[in-house]
XYZ file of C-alpha atoms in Angstrom:
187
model
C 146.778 -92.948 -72.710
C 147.539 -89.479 -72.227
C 144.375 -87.708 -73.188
C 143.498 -83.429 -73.850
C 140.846 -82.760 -73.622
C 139.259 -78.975 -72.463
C 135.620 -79.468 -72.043
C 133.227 -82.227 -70.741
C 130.046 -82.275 -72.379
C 129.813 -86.294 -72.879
C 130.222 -88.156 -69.087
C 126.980 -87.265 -68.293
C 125.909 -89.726 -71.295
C 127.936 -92.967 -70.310
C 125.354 -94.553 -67.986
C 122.713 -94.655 -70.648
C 125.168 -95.694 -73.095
C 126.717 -98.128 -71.526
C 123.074 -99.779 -70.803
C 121.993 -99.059 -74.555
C 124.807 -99.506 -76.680
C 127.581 -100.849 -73.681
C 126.057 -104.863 -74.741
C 127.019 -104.518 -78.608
C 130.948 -104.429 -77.007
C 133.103 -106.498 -79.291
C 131.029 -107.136 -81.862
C 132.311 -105.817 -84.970
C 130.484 -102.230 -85.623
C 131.131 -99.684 -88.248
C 130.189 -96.410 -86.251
C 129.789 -92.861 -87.802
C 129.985 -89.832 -85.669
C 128.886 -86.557 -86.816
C 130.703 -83.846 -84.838
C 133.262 -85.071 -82.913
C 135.195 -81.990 -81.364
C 138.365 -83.244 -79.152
C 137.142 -87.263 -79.568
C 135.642 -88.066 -75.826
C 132.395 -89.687 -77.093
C 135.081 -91.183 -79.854
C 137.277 -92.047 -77.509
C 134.780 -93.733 -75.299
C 133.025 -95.420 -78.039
C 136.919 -97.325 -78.609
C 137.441 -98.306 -75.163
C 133.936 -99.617 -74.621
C 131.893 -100.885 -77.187
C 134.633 -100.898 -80.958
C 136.689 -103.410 -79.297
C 136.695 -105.856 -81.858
C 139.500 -105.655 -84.640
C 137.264 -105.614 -86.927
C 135.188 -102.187 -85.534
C 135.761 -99.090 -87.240
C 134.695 -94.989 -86.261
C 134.348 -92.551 -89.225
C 134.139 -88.924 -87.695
C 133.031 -86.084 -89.611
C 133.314 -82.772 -88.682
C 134.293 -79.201 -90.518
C 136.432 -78.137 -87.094
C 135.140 -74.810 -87.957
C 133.445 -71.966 -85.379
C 129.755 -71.084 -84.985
C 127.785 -68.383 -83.089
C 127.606 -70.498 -79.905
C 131.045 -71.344 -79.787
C 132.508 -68.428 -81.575
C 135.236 -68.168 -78.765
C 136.799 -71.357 -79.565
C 140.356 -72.054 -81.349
C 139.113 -74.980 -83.944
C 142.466 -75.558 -85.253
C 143.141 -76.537 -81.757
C 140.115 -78.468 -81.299
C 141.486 -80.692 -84.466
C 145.401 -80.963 -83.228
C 143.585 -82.448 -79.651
C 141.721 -85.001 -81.785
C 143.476 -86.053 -83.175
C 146.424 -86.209 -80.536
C 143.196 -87.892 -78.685
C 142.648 -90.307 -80.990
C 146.386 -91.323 -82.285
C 146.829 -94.412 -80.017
C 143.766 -95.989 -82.242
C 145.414 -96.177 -85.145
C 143.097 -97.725 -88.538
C 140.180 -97.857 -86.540
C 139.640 -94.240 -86.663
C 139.130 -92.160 -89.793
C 139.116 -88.545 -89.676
C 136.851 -86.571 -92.451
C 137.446 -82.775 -92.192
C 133.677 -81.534 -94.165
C 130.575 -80.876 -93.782
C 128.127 -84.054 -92.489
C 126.098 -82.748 -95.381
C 128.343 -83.364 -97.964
C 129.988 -86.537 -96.547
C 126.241 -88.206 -95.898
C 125.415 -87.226 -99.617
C 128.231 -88.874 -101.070
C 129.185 -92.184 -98.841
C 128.261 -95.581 -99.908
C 129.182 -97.096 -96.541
C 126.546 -98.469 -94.466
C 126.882 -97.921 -90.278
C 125.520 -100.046 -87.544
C 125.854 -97.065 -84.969
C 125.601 -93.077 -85.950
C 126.242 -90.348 -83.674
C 124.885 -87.202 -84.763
C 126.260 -84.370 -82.879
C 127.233 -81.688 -84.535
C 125.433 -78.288 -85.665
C 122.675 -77.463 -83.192
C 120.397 -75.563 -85.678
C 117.477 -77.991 -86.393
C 117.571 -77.711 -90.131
C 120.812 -79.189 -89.828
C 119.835 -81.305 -87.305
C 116.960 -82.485 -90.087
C 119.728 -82.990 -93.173
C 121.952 -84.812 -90.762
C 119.383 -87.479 -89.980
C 117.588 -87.729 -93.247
C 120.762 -88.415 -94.990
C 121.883 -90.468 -91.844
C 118.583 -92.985 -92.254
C 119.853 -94.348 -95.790
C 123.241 -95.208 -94.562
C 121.799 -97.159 -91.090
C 121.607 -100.925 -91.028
C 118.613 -102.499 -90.359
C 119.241 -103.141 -86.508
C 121.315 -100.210 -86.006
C 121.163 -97.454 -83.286
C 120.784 -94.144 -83.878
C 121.525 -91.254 -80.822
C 121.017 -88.041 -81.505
C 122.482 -85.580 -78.941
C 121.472 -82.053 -77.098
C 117.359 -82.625 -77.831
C 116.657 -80.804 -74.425
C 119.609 -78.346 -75.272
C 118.250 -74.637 -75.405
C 120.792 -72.873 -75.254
C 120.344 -70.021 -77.809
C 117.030 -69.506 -77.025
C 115.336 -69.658 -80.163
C 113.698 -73.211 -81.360
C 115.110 -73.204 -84.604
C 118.450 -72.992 -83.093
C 118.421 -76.347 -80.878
C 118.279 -80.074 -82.026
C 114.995 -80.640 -80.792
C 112.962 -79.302 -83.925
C 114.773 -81.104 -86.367
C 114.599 -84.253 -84.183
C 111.135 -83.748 -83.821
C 110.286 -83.601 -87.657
C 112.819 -86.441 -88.530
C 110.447 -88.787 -85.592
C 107.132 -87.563 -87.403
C 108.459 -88.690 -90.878
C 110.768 -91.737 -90.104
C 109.275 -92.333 -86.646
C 107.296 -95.515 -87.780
C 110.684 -97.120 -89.252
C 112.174 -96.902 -85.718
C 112.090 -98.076 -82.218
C 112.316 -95.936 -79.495
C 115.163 -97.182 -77.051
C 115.478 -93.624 -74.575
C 114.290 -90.313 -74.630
C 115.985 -87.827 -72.616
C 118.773 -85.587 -73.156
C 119.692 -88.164 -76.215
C 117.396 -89.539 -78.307
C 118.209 -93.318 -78.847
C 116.570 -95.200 -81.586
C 116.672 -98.514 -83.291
C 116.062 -98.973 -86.782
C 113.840 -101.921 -87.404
């Protein structure tokens, strides 16, 4: 498959995926991913773990610019997605809106969610909140960038958001890595 893709902020991931979520490979999973940019995690996620026919990836994301990457064509961003994902076919469905909006208004339920997309931790917050009702019981959630700092101001990283989503929800979840991701299991 001839792939585009411009930045690399996924590989770094694989190993503790593969060991976390790697051993669900071929069962039939309905994944949601919140913030998918050009589709490597996506991608990754379909070559290694949604290989059964019946596995399915909803990604949501509003392919619009923010403060930290303000520099960055989005229109772009969406043409290499979806270029990215094309060879997938049904198994991928593409939701161009806010997480906020999609999580409020989605009856489907997910055995695997992704949440990766705004870095501010109220969002961070709303994403998982709404993310909780929609997770089976036995599913995984990761939440990406908790060690991320990179505009220098608490409010504006993951980390808070994860935080206050762990002290509310914590109890209703086991804790399968904490690092640079924060894996969980809902019991």
């Amino acid at each position: 498959m001839n792939t585009e893709f411009t930045q690399d902020w996924f590989s770094q991931n694989i190993p503790i995926w593969q060991a976390i979520i790697g051993p669900k490979k071929g069962n039939a999973i309905n994944a949601l991913e919140i913030g998918c940019f050009e589709g490597r995690a996506t991608c990754w996620l379909l070559d290694n773990v949604l290989t059964s026919p019946e596995s399915h990836i909803t990604c949501v994301d509003t392919f619009h610019s923010d403060e930290e990457l303000k520099d960055i064509d989005f229109g772009k961003v969406k043409e290499r997605f979806i270029h990215n994902t094309s060879p997938y076919g049904g198994k991928v469905s593409l939701v161009v809106d806010t997480s906020e909006n999609y999580l409020r208004h989605t009856a489907q339920q997910f055995s695997l969610i992704y949440i990766d997309g705004s870095h501010m931790a109220p969002d961070v917050l709303t994403d998982a909140v709404l993310a909780h009702r929609t997770l089976e019981k036995g599913g995984i959630m990761v939440f990406d960038d908790y060690l991320w700092t990179g505009l220098g101001k608490l409010v504006r990283s993951p980390k808070m958001g994860i935080d206050a989503f762990l002290d509310c929800f914590g109890h209703l979840y086991t804790p399968l890595s904490i690092g640079y991701q924060v894996i969980i299991c809902k019991k």
